[in-house]
mmCIF file of C-alpha atoms in Angstrom:
data_model
loop_
_atom_site.group_PDB
_atom_site.id
_atom_site.type_symbol
_atom_site.label_atom_id
_atom_site.label_comp_id
_atom_site.label_asym_id
_atom_site.label_seq_id
_atom_site.Cartn_x
_atom_site.Cartn_y
_atom_site.Cartn_z
ATOM 1 C CA MET A 20 -90.486 -31.455 1.176
ATOM 2 C CA ASN A 21 -91.982 -31.564 -2.325
ATOM 3 C CA ARG A 22 -89.647 -33.600 -4.582
ATOM 4 C CA GLN A 23 -91.012 -32.096 -7.778
ATOM 5 C CA GLY A 24 -90.372 -28.590 -6.554
ATOM 6 C CA ASN A 25 -92.704 -25.658 -6.776
ATOM 7 C CA PRO A 26 -93.560 -25.101 -10.481
ATOM 8 C CA ALA A 27 -94.198 -21.392 -9.978
ATOM 9 C CA VAL A 28 -90.819 -20.891 -8.321
ATOM 10 C CA LEU A 29 -89.084 -22.926 -11.040
ATOM 11 C CA ALA A 30 -90.833 -20.969 -13.790
ATOM 12 C CA GLN A 31 -89.916 -17.683 -12.136
ATOM 13 C CA ALA A 32 -86.280 -18.796 -11.800
ATOM 14 C CA ARG A 33 -86.265 -19.809 -15.474
ATOM 15 C CA ARG A 34 -87.659 -16.400 -16.475
ATOM 16 C CA ARG A 35 -85.033 -14.585 -14.370
ATOM 17 C CA ASP A 36 -82.281 -16.711 -15.892
ATOM 18 C CA SER A 37 -83.594 -16.049 -19.401
ATOM 19 C CA LEU A 38 -83.811 -12.290 -18.802
ATOM 20 C CA ASP A 39 -80.304 -12.308 -17.329
ATOM 21 C CA LYS A 40 -78.897 -14.138 -20.366
ATOM 22 C CA ARG A 41 -80.684 -11.815 -22.782
ATOM 23 C CA GLN A 42 -79.353 -8.776 -20.931
ATOM 24 C CA ARG A 43 -75.821 -10.225 -21.049
ATOM 25 C CA VAL A 44 -76.198 -10.711 -24.813
ATOM 26 C CA LEU A 45 -77.293 -7.099 -25.324
ATOM 27 C CA THR A 46 -74.456 -5.847 -23.105
ATOM 28 C CA ALA A 47 -71.925 -7.978 -24.991
ATOM 29 C CA LEU A 48 -73.322 -6.736 -28.320
ATOM 30 C CA ALA A 49 -72.955 -3.113 -27.224
ATOM 31 C CA ALA A 50 -69.383 -3.782 -26.057
ATOM 32 C CA LEU A 51 -68.410 -5.451 -29.349
ATOM 33 C CA GLU A 52 -69.934 -2.615 -31.335
ATOM 34 C CA ARG A 53 -68.269 0.023 -29.160
ATOM 35 C CA ASP A 54 -64.862 -1.684 -29.464
ATOM 36 C CA GLY A 55 -65.204 -2.005 -33.227
ATOM 37 C CA GLU A 56 -65.016 -5.801 -33.102
ATOM 38 C CA LYS A 57 -66.610 -7.793 -35.918
ATOM 39 C CA ILE A 58 -70.129 -8.684 -34.840
ATOM 40 C CA THR A 59 -71.187 -12.278 -35.411
ATOM 41 C CA HIS A 60 -73.611 -14.521 -33.587
ATOM 42 C CA THR A 61 -70.694 -16.636 -32.361
ATOM 43 C CA ALA A 62 -68.710 -13.633 -31.118
ATOM 44 C CA VAL A 63 -71.720 -12.278 -29.230
ATOM 45 C CA ALA A 64 -72.462 -15.688 -27.689
ATOM 46 C CA ARG A 65 -68.835 -16.170 -26.680
ATOM 47 C CA THR A 66 -68.601 -12.699 -25.136
ATOM 48 C CA ALA A 67 -71.895 -13.085 -23.232
ATOM 49 C CA HIS A 68 -71.108 -16.683 -22.171
ATOM 50 C CA VAL A 69 -74.361 -18.015 -23.618
ATOM 51 C CA SER A 70 -75.235 -20.523 -26.304
ATOM 52 C CA THR A 71 -75.170 -19.466 -29.936
ATOM 53 C CA TRP A 72 -78.743 -20.727 -30.181
ATOM 54 C CA LEU A 73 -79.885 -17.873 -27.919
ATOM 55 C CA THR A 74 -78.415 -15.283 -30.292
ATOM 56 C CA TYR A 75 -80.682 -16.544 -33.086
ATOM 57 C CA THR A 76 -83.904 -16.270 -31.067
ATOM 58 C CA ASP A 77 -86.524 -13.611 -31.686
ATOM 59 C CA GLY A 78 -85.792 -10.415 -29.831
ATOM 60 C CA ILE A 79 -82.033 -10.961 -29.938
ATOM 61 C CA ARG A 80 -81.435 -11.768 -33.610
ATOM 62 C CA GLU A 81 -82.915 -8.413 -34.649
ATOM 63 C CA HIS A 82 -80.500 -6.501 -32.392
ATOM 64 C CA ILE A 83 -77.527 -8.397 -33.822
ATOM 65 C CA GLN A 84 -78.678 -7.827 -37.407
ATOM 66 C CA ALA A 85 -79.158 -4.118 -36.740
ATOM 67 C CA ALA A 86 -75.699 -3.847 -35.169
ATOM 68 C CA ARG A 87 -74.144 -5.702 -38.119
ATOM 69 C CA HIS A 88 -75.927 -3.355 -40.516
ATOM 70 C CA ARG A 89 -74.715 -0.301 -38.592
ATOM 71 C CA GLN A 90 -71.204 -1.721 -38.519
ATOM 72 C CA ALA A 91 -71.234 -2.407 -42.259
ATOM 73 C CA SER A 92 -72.522 1.057 -43.102
ATOM 74 C CA THR A 93 -70.127 2.922 -40.816
ATOM 75 C CA THR A 94 -66.885 1.039 -41.378
ATOM 76 C CA PRO A 95 -64.325 3.722 -40.633
ATOM 77 C CA LEU A 96 -61.403 4.225 -42.936
ATOM 78 C CA PRO A 97 -58.076 3.392 -41.288
ATOM 79 C CA PRO A 98 -56.251 6.515 -40.241
ATOM 80 C CA ALA A 99 -53.309 7.418 -42.429
ATOM 81 C CA GLN A 100 -50.080 6.984 -40.555
ATOM 82 C CA GLY A 101 -47.634 9.803 -40.572
ATOM 83 C CA THR A 102 -50.167 12.236 -42.031
ATOM 84 C CA PRO A 103 -49.546 15.715 -40.712
ATOM 85 C CA THR A 104 -52.511 17.669 -39.464
ATOM 86 C CA THR A 105 -54.057 19.714 -42.222
ATOM 87 C CA THR A 106 -54.461 23.431 -42.031
ATOM 88 C CA PRO A 107 -57.394 25.416 -43.413
ATOM 89 C CA ALA A 108 -55.151 26.696 -46.200
ATOM 90 C CA GLY A 109 -54.156 23.127 -47.055
ATOM 91 C CA LEU A 110 -57.791 22.051 -47.089
ATOM 92 C CA ARG A 111 -58.671 24.962 -49.372
ATOM 93 C CA ALA A 112 -55.852 23.988 -51.735
ATOM 94 C CA GLU A 113 -57.029 20.349 -51.768
ATOM 95 C CA LEU A 114 -60.591 21.499 -52.411
ATOM 96 C CA HIS A 115 -59.410 23.682 -55.301
ATOM 97 C CA LEU A 116 -57.447 20.766 -56.789
ATOM 98 C CA ALA A 117 -60.418 18.421 -56.364
ATOM 99 C CA ARG A 118 -62.719 20.907 -58.095
ATOM 100 C CA GLN A 119 -60.257 21.308 -60.959
ATOM 101 C CA GLU A 120 -59.984 17.521 -61.314
ATOM 102 C CA ILE A 121 -63.797 17.215 -61.353
ATOM 103 C CA LYS A 122 -63.971 19.896 -64.048
ATOM 104 C CA ASP A 123 -61.346 18.090 -66.149
ATOM 105 C CA LEU A 124 -63.143 14.753 -65.721
ATOM 106 C CA ARG A 125 -66.446 16.267 -66.801
ATOM 107 C CA GLN A 126 -64.838 17.743 -69.908
ATOM 108 C CA GLU A 127 -63.253 14.375 -70.738
ATOM 109 C CA ARG A 128 -66.616 12.638 -70.178
ATOM 110 C CA ASP A 129 -68.352 15.049 -72.545
ATOM 111 C CA ARG A 130 -65.616 14.632 -75.165
ATOM 112 C CA LEU A 131 -65.816 10.813 -74.948
ATOM 113 C CA ARG A 132 -69.608 10.889 -75.098
ATOM 114 C CA GLU A 133 -69.509 13.011 -78.254
ATOM 115 C CA ALA A 134 -66.914 10.703 -79.838
ATOM 116 C CA LEU A 135 -69.077 7.690 -79.027
ATOM 117 C CA ARG A 136 -72.148 9.358 -80.569
ATOM 118 C CA HIS A 137 -70.155 10.135 -83.697
ATOM 119 C CA GLN A 138 -68.856 6.553 -83.948
ATOM 120 C CA LEU A 139 -72.324 5.059 -83.392
ATOM 121 C CA GLY A 140 -73.734 7.361 -86.056
ATOM 122 C CA GLN A 141 -71.103 6.174 -88.536
ATOM 123 C CA GLN A 142 -71.838 2.531 -87.702
ATOM 124 C CA LEU A 143 -75.565 3.048 -88.224
ATOM 125 C CA ASP A 144 -74.900 4.754 -91.543
ATOM 126 C CA THR A 145 -72.821 1.809 -92.767
ATOM 127 C CA LEU A 146 -75.308 -0.898 -91.740
ATOM 128 C CA HIS A 147 -77.675 -2.152 -94.390
ATOM 129 C CA ALA A 148 -81.433 -2.208 -93.875
ATOM 130 C CA PRO A 149 -81.690 -6.051 -94.079
ATOM 131 C CA ASP A 150 -79.041 -6.340 -91.381
ATOM 132 C CA LEU A 151 -81.013 -3.928 -89.196
ATOM 133 C CA THR A 152 -84.251 -5.862 -89.761
ATOM 134 C CA HIS A 153 -82.515 -9.117 -88.890
ATOM 135 C CA ARG A 154 -80.994 -7.539 -85.769
ATOM 136 C CA ILE A 155 -84.380 -6.144 -84.675
ATOM 137 C CA ASP A 156 -85.988 -9.570 -85.102
ATOM 138 C CA GLU A 157 -83.171 -11.157 -83.139
ATOM 139 C CA LEU A 158 -83.513 -8.620 -80.324
ATOM 140 C CA THR A 159 -87.309 -9.061 -80.269
ATOM 141 C CA ARG A 160 -86.927 -12.854 -79.915
ATOM 142 C CA HIS A 161 -84.387 -12.376 -77.168
ATOM 143 C CA ASN A 162 -86.722 -9.932 -75.413
ATOM 144 C CA HIS A 163 -89.560 -12.493 -75.532
ATOM 145 C CA GLN A 164 -87.238 -15.173 -74.144
ATOM 146 C CA LEU A 165 -86.235 -12.880 -71.287
ATOM 147 C CA ALA A 166 -89.891 -12.061 -70.576
ATOM 148 C CA ASP A 167 -90.697 -15.799 -70.414
ATOM 149 C CA GLN A 168 -87.742 -16.403 -68.110
ATOM 150 C CA LEU A 169 -88.886 -13.547 -65.880
ATOM 151 C CA GLN A 170 -92.388 -14.983 -65.691
ATOM 152 C CA HIS A 171 -91.035 -18.439 -64.781
ATOM 153 C CA ALA A 172 -88.705 -16.939 -62.201
ATOM 154 C CA THR A 173 -91.579 -14.930 -60.690
ATOM 155 C CA GLU A 174 -93.713 -18.062 -60.448
ATOM 156 C CA ASP A 175 -90.840 -20.033 -58.906
ATOM 157 C CA ASN A 176 -90.229 -17.199 -56.460
ATOM 158 C CA ALA A 177 -93.870 -17.220 -55.366
ATOM 159 C CA ALA A 178 -93.768 -21.002 -54.920
ATOM 160 C CA PHE A 179 -90.568 -20.763 -52.887
ATOM 161 C CA ARG A 180 -92.057 -18.036 -50.694
ATOM 162 C CA HIS A 181 -95.106 -20.195 -50.060
ATOM 163 C CA ARG A 182 -92.892 -23.188 -49.253
ATOM 164 C CA THR A 183 -90.728 -21.057 -46.956
ATOM 165 C CA ALA A 184 -93.772 -19.802 -45.080
ATOM 166 C CA SER A 185 -95.004 -23.373 -44.695
ATOM 167 C CA LEU A 186 -91.613 -24.534 -43.433
ATOM 168 C CA GLU A 187 -91.434 -21.621 -40.986
ATOM 169 C CA GLU A 188 -94.835 -22.600 -39.608
ATOM 170 C CA ASP A 189 -93.664 -26.210 -39.276
ATOM 171 C CA LEU A 190 -90.518 -25.047 -37.493
ATOM 172 C CA ALA A 191 -92.513 -22.866 -35.101
ATOM 173 C CA ALA A 192 -94.826 -25.795 -34.354
ATOM 174 C CA ALA A 193 -91.832 -28.078 -33.759
ATOM 175 C CA ARG A 194 -90.275 -25.536 -31.398
ATOM 176 C CA THR A 195 -93.536 -25.195 -29.498
ATOM 177 C CA SER A 196 -93.851 -28.970 -29.261
ATOM 178 C CA LEU A 197 -90.266 -29.246 -28.043
ATOM 179 C CA ARG A 198 -90.850 -26.581 -25.403
ATOM 180 C CA ARG A 199 -93.928 -28.453 -24.209
ATOM 181 C CA MET A 200 -92.003 -31.709 -24.055
ATOM 182 C CA ILE A 201 -89.221 -30.046 -22.073
ATOM 183 C CA ARG A 202 -91.717 -28.405 -19.738
ATOM 184 C CA ASP A 203 -93.609 -31.671 -19.246
ATOM 185 C CA GLU A 204 -90.331 -33.487 -18.623
ATOM 186 C CA ASN A 205 -89.313 -30.854 -16.070
ATOM 187 C CA LEU A 206 -92.675 -31.056 -14.357
ATOM 188 C CA ASN A 207 -92.738 -34.872 -14.355
ATOM 189 C CA PRO A 208 -89.172 -36.090 -13.767
#
Protein backbone atom coordinates (compact mmCIF):
# COMPACT_ATOMS: atom_id res chain seq x y z
CA MET A 1 0.00 0.00 0.00
CA ASN A 2 1.24 3.50 -0.82
CA ARG A 3 2.09 5.30 2.46
CA GLN A 4 1.85 8.75 0.93
CA GLY A 5 -1.62 8.08 -0.37
CA ASN A 6 -2.95 8.87 -3.79
CA PRO A 7 -2.58 12.65 -4.36
CA ALA A 8 -5.50 12.78 -6.78
CA VAL A 9 -7.81 11.07 -4.29
CA LEU A 10 -6.61 13.34 -1.48
CA ALA A 11 -7.10 16.45 -3.61
CA GLN A 12 -10.58 15.30 -4.62
CA ALA A 13 -11.47 14.62 -0.97
CA ARG A 14 -10.18 18.08 -0.02
CA ARG A 15 -12.30 19.68 -2.77
CA ARG A 16 -15.41 17.77 -1.63
CA ASP A 17 -14.78 18.80 1.97
CA SER A 18 -14.29 22.43 0.93
CA LEU A 19 -17.48 22.45 -1.16
CA ASP A 20 -19.39 20.83 1.71
CA LYS A 21 -18.16 23.47 4.18
CA ARG A 22 -18.99 26.31 1.79
CA GLN A 23 -22.48 24.90 1.24
CA ARG A 24 -22.98 24.62 5.02
CA VAL A 25 -21.94 28.28 5.38
CA LEU A 26 -24.44 29.41 2.74
CA THR A 27 -27.18 27.29 4.32
CA ALA A 28 -26.40 28.69 7.77
CA LEU A 29 -26.38 32.24 6.35
CA ALA A 30 -29.81 31.72 4.78
CA ALA A 31 -31.15 30.29 8.06
CA LEU A 32 -29.82 33.23 10.10
CA GLU A 33 -31.27 35.71 7.64
CA ARG A 34 -34.61 33.91 7.54
CA ASP A 35 -34.81 33.78 11.35
CA GLY A 36 -33.93 37.45 11.66
CA GLU A 37 -30.78 36.72 13.66
CA LYS A 38 -27.94 39.25 13.58
CA ILE A 39 -25.55 38.21 10.84
CA THR A 40 -21.87 38.25 11.74
CA HIS A 41 -18.94 36.20 10.52
CA THR A 42 -18.72 34.52 13.93
CA ALA A 43 -22.44 33.68 14.03
CA VAL A 44 -22.32 32.17 10.54
CA ALA A 45 -19.20 30.15 11.38
CA ARG A 46 -20.71 28.91 14.63
CA THR A 47 -23.98 27.93 12.96
CA ALA A 48 -22.23 26.14 10.07
CA HIS A 49 -19.65 24.48 12.37
CA VAL A 50 -16.72 25.85 10.38
CA SER A 51 -13.82 28.14 11.16
CA THR A 52 -14.34 31.88 11.14
CA TRP A 53 -11.45 32.09 8.69
CA LEU A 54 -13.59 30.37 6.04
CA THR A 55 -16.27 33.05 6.34
CA TYR A 56 -13.74 35.71 5.32
CA THR A 57 -12.60 33.91 2.16
CA ASP A 58 -13.51 35.07 -1.33
CA GLY A 59 -16.83 33.72 -2.47
CA ILE A 60 -18.22 33.56 1.06
CA ARG A 61 -17.40 37.03 2.41
CA GLU A 62 -19.43 38.65 -0.38
CA HIS A 63 -22.54 36.62 0.51
CA ILE A 64 -22.22 37.59 4.18
CA GLN A 65 -21.73 41.27 3.33
CA ALA A 66 -24.75 41.23 1.03
CA ALA A 67 -26.89 39.56 3.71
CA ARG A 68 -25.73 42.10 6.31
CA HIS A 69 -26.58 44.92 3.91
CA ARG A 70 -30.03 43.46 3.24
CA GLN A 71 -30.57 43.00 6.96
CA ALA A 72 -29.53 46.58 7.72
CA SER A 73 -31.77 48.02 5.02
CA THR A 74 -34.83 45.95 5.91
CA THR A 75 -34.76 46.06 9.70
CA PRO A 76 -38.43 45.63 10.52
CA LEU A 77 -40.05 47.85 13.08
CA PRO A 78 -41.19 45.93 16.17
CA PRO A 79 -44.90 45.32 16.11
CA ALA A 80 -46.89 47.48 18.47
CA GLN A 81 -48.35 45.41 21.26
CA GLY A 82 -51.99 45.77 22.00
CA THR A 83 -52.64 47.71 18.80
CA PRO A 84 -56.09 46.94 17.49
CA THR A 85 -56.44 46.16 13.83
CA THR A 86 -57.11 49.27 11.82
CA THR A 87 -60.12 49.70 9.64
CA PRO A 88 -60.20 51.51 6.30
CA ALA A 89 -62.10 54.36 7.95
CA GLY A 90 -59.43 54.59 10.65
CA LEU A 91 -56.69 54.62 8.03
CA ARG A 92 -58.49 57.38 6.13
CA ALA A 93 -58.78 59.42 9.32
CA GLU A 94 -55.07 58.93 10.08
CA LEU A 95 -54.20 59.91 6.51
CA HIS A 96 -56.33 63.05 6.82
CA LEU A 97 -54.63 63.96 10.11
CA ALA A 98 -51.19 63.31 8.63
CA ARG A 99 -51.98 65.52 5.64
CA GLN A 100 -53.22 68.29 7.92
CA GLU A 101 -50.06 68.02 10.04
CA ILE A 102 -47.89 68.19 6.89
CA LYS A 103 -49.80 71.28 5.76
CA ASP A 104 -49.31 72.95 9.16
CA LEU A 105 -45.60 72.08 9.18
CA ARG A 106 -45.12 73.54 5.71
CA GLN A 107 -46.84 76.76 6.75
CA GLU A 108 -44.64 76.97 9.86
CA ARG A 109 -41.53 76.29 7.73
CA ASP A 110 -42.46 79.09 5.34
CA ARG A 111 -43.17 81.48 8.22
CA LEU A 112 -39.81 80.67 9.88
CA ARG A 113 -37.97 81.00 6.58
CA GLU A 114 -39.48 84.45 6.01
CA ALA A 115 -38.61 85.52 9.57
CA LEU A 116 -35.03 84.34 9.06
CA ARG A 117 -34.75 86.27 5.78
CA HIS A 118 -36.06 89.39 7.50
CA GLN A 119 -33.60 89.01 10.39
CA LEU A 120 -30.65 88.38 8.05
CA GLY A 121 -31.61 91.44 6.03
CA GLN A 122 -31.62 93.57 9.18
CA GLN A 123 -28.22 92.20 10.22
CA LEU A 124 -26.75 92.97 6.80
CA ASP A 125 -28.16 96.49 6.95
CA THR A 126 -26.52 97.13 10.32
CA LEU A 127 -23.08 95.80 9.37
CA HIS A 128 -20.51 98.32 8.24
CA ALA A 129 -18.65 97.98 4.96
CA PRO A 130 -15.20 97.58 6.63
CA ASP A 131 -16.58 94.75 8.74
CA LEU A 132 -17.92 93.07 5.60
CA THR A 133 -14.58 93.47 3.80
CA HIS A 134 -12.75 92.01 6.79
CA ARG A 135 -15.23 89.11 6.96
CA ILE A 136 -14.86 88.41 3.22
CA ASP A 137 -11.07 88.36 3.55
CA GLU A 138 -11.34 86.04 6.52
CA LEU A 139 -13.67 83.69 4.66
CA THR A 140 -11.41 83.74 1.58
CA ARG A 141 -8.38 82.77 3.71
CA HIS A 142 -10.37 80.02 5.35
CA ASN A 143 -11.51 78.79 1.93
CA HIS A 144 -7.88 78.63 0.73
CA GLN A 145 -6.90 76.72 3.88
CA LEU A 146 -9.70 74.22 3.29
CA ALA A 147 -8.66 73.82 -0.35
CA ASP A 148 -5.07 73.10 0.75
CA GLN A 149 -6.29 70.60 3.32
CA LEU A 150 -8.43 68.91 0.68
CA GLN A 151 -5.47 68.65 -1.68
CA HIS A 152 -3.28 67.14 1.07
CA ALA A 153 -6.03 64.73 2.05
CA THR A 154 -6.50 63.69 -1.60
CA GLU A 155 -2.77 63.05 -1.95
CA ASP A 156 -2.69 61.09 1.31
CA ASN A 157 -5.71 59.10 0.17
CA ALA A 158 -4.00 58.18 -3.10
CA ALA A 159 -0.86 57.14 -1.23
CA PHE A 160 -2.89 55.02 1.18
CA ARG A 161 -4.75 53.36 -1.69
CA HIS A 162 -1.45 52.54 -3.36
CA ARG A 163 -0.07 51.16 -0.08
CA THR A 164 -3.25 49.13 0.48
CA ALA A 165 -3.02 47.63 -2.99
CA SER A 166 0.61 46.73 -2.37
CA LEU A 167 -0.23 45.15 0.98
CA GLU A 168 -3.10 43.19 -0.57
CA GLU A 169 -0.72 41.83 -3.20
CA ASP A 170 1.76 40.87 -0.47
CA LEU A 171 -1.02 39.16 1.47
CA ALA A 172 -2.17 37.24 -1.60
CA ALA A 173 1.41 36.14 -2.27
CA ALA A 174 1.81 35.05 1.36
CA ARG A 175 -1.42 33.06 1.19
CA THR A 176 -0.31 31.39 -2.02
CA SER A 177 3.06 30.57 -0.49
CA LEU A 178 1.37 29.16 2.60
CA ARG A 179 -0.93 27.00 0.49
CA ARG A 180 2.07 25.67 -1.41
CA MET A 181 3.89 24.91 1.82
CA ILE A 182 0.85 23.09 3.18
CA ARG A 183 0.41 21.17 -0.05
CA ASP A 184 4.10 20.25 -0.16
CA GLU A 185 3.96 19.19 3.49
CA ASN A 186 0.89 17.05 2.78
CA LEU A 187 2.54 15.48 -0.23
CA ASN A 188 5.85 14.87 1.57
CA PRO A 189 5.05 13.93 5.18
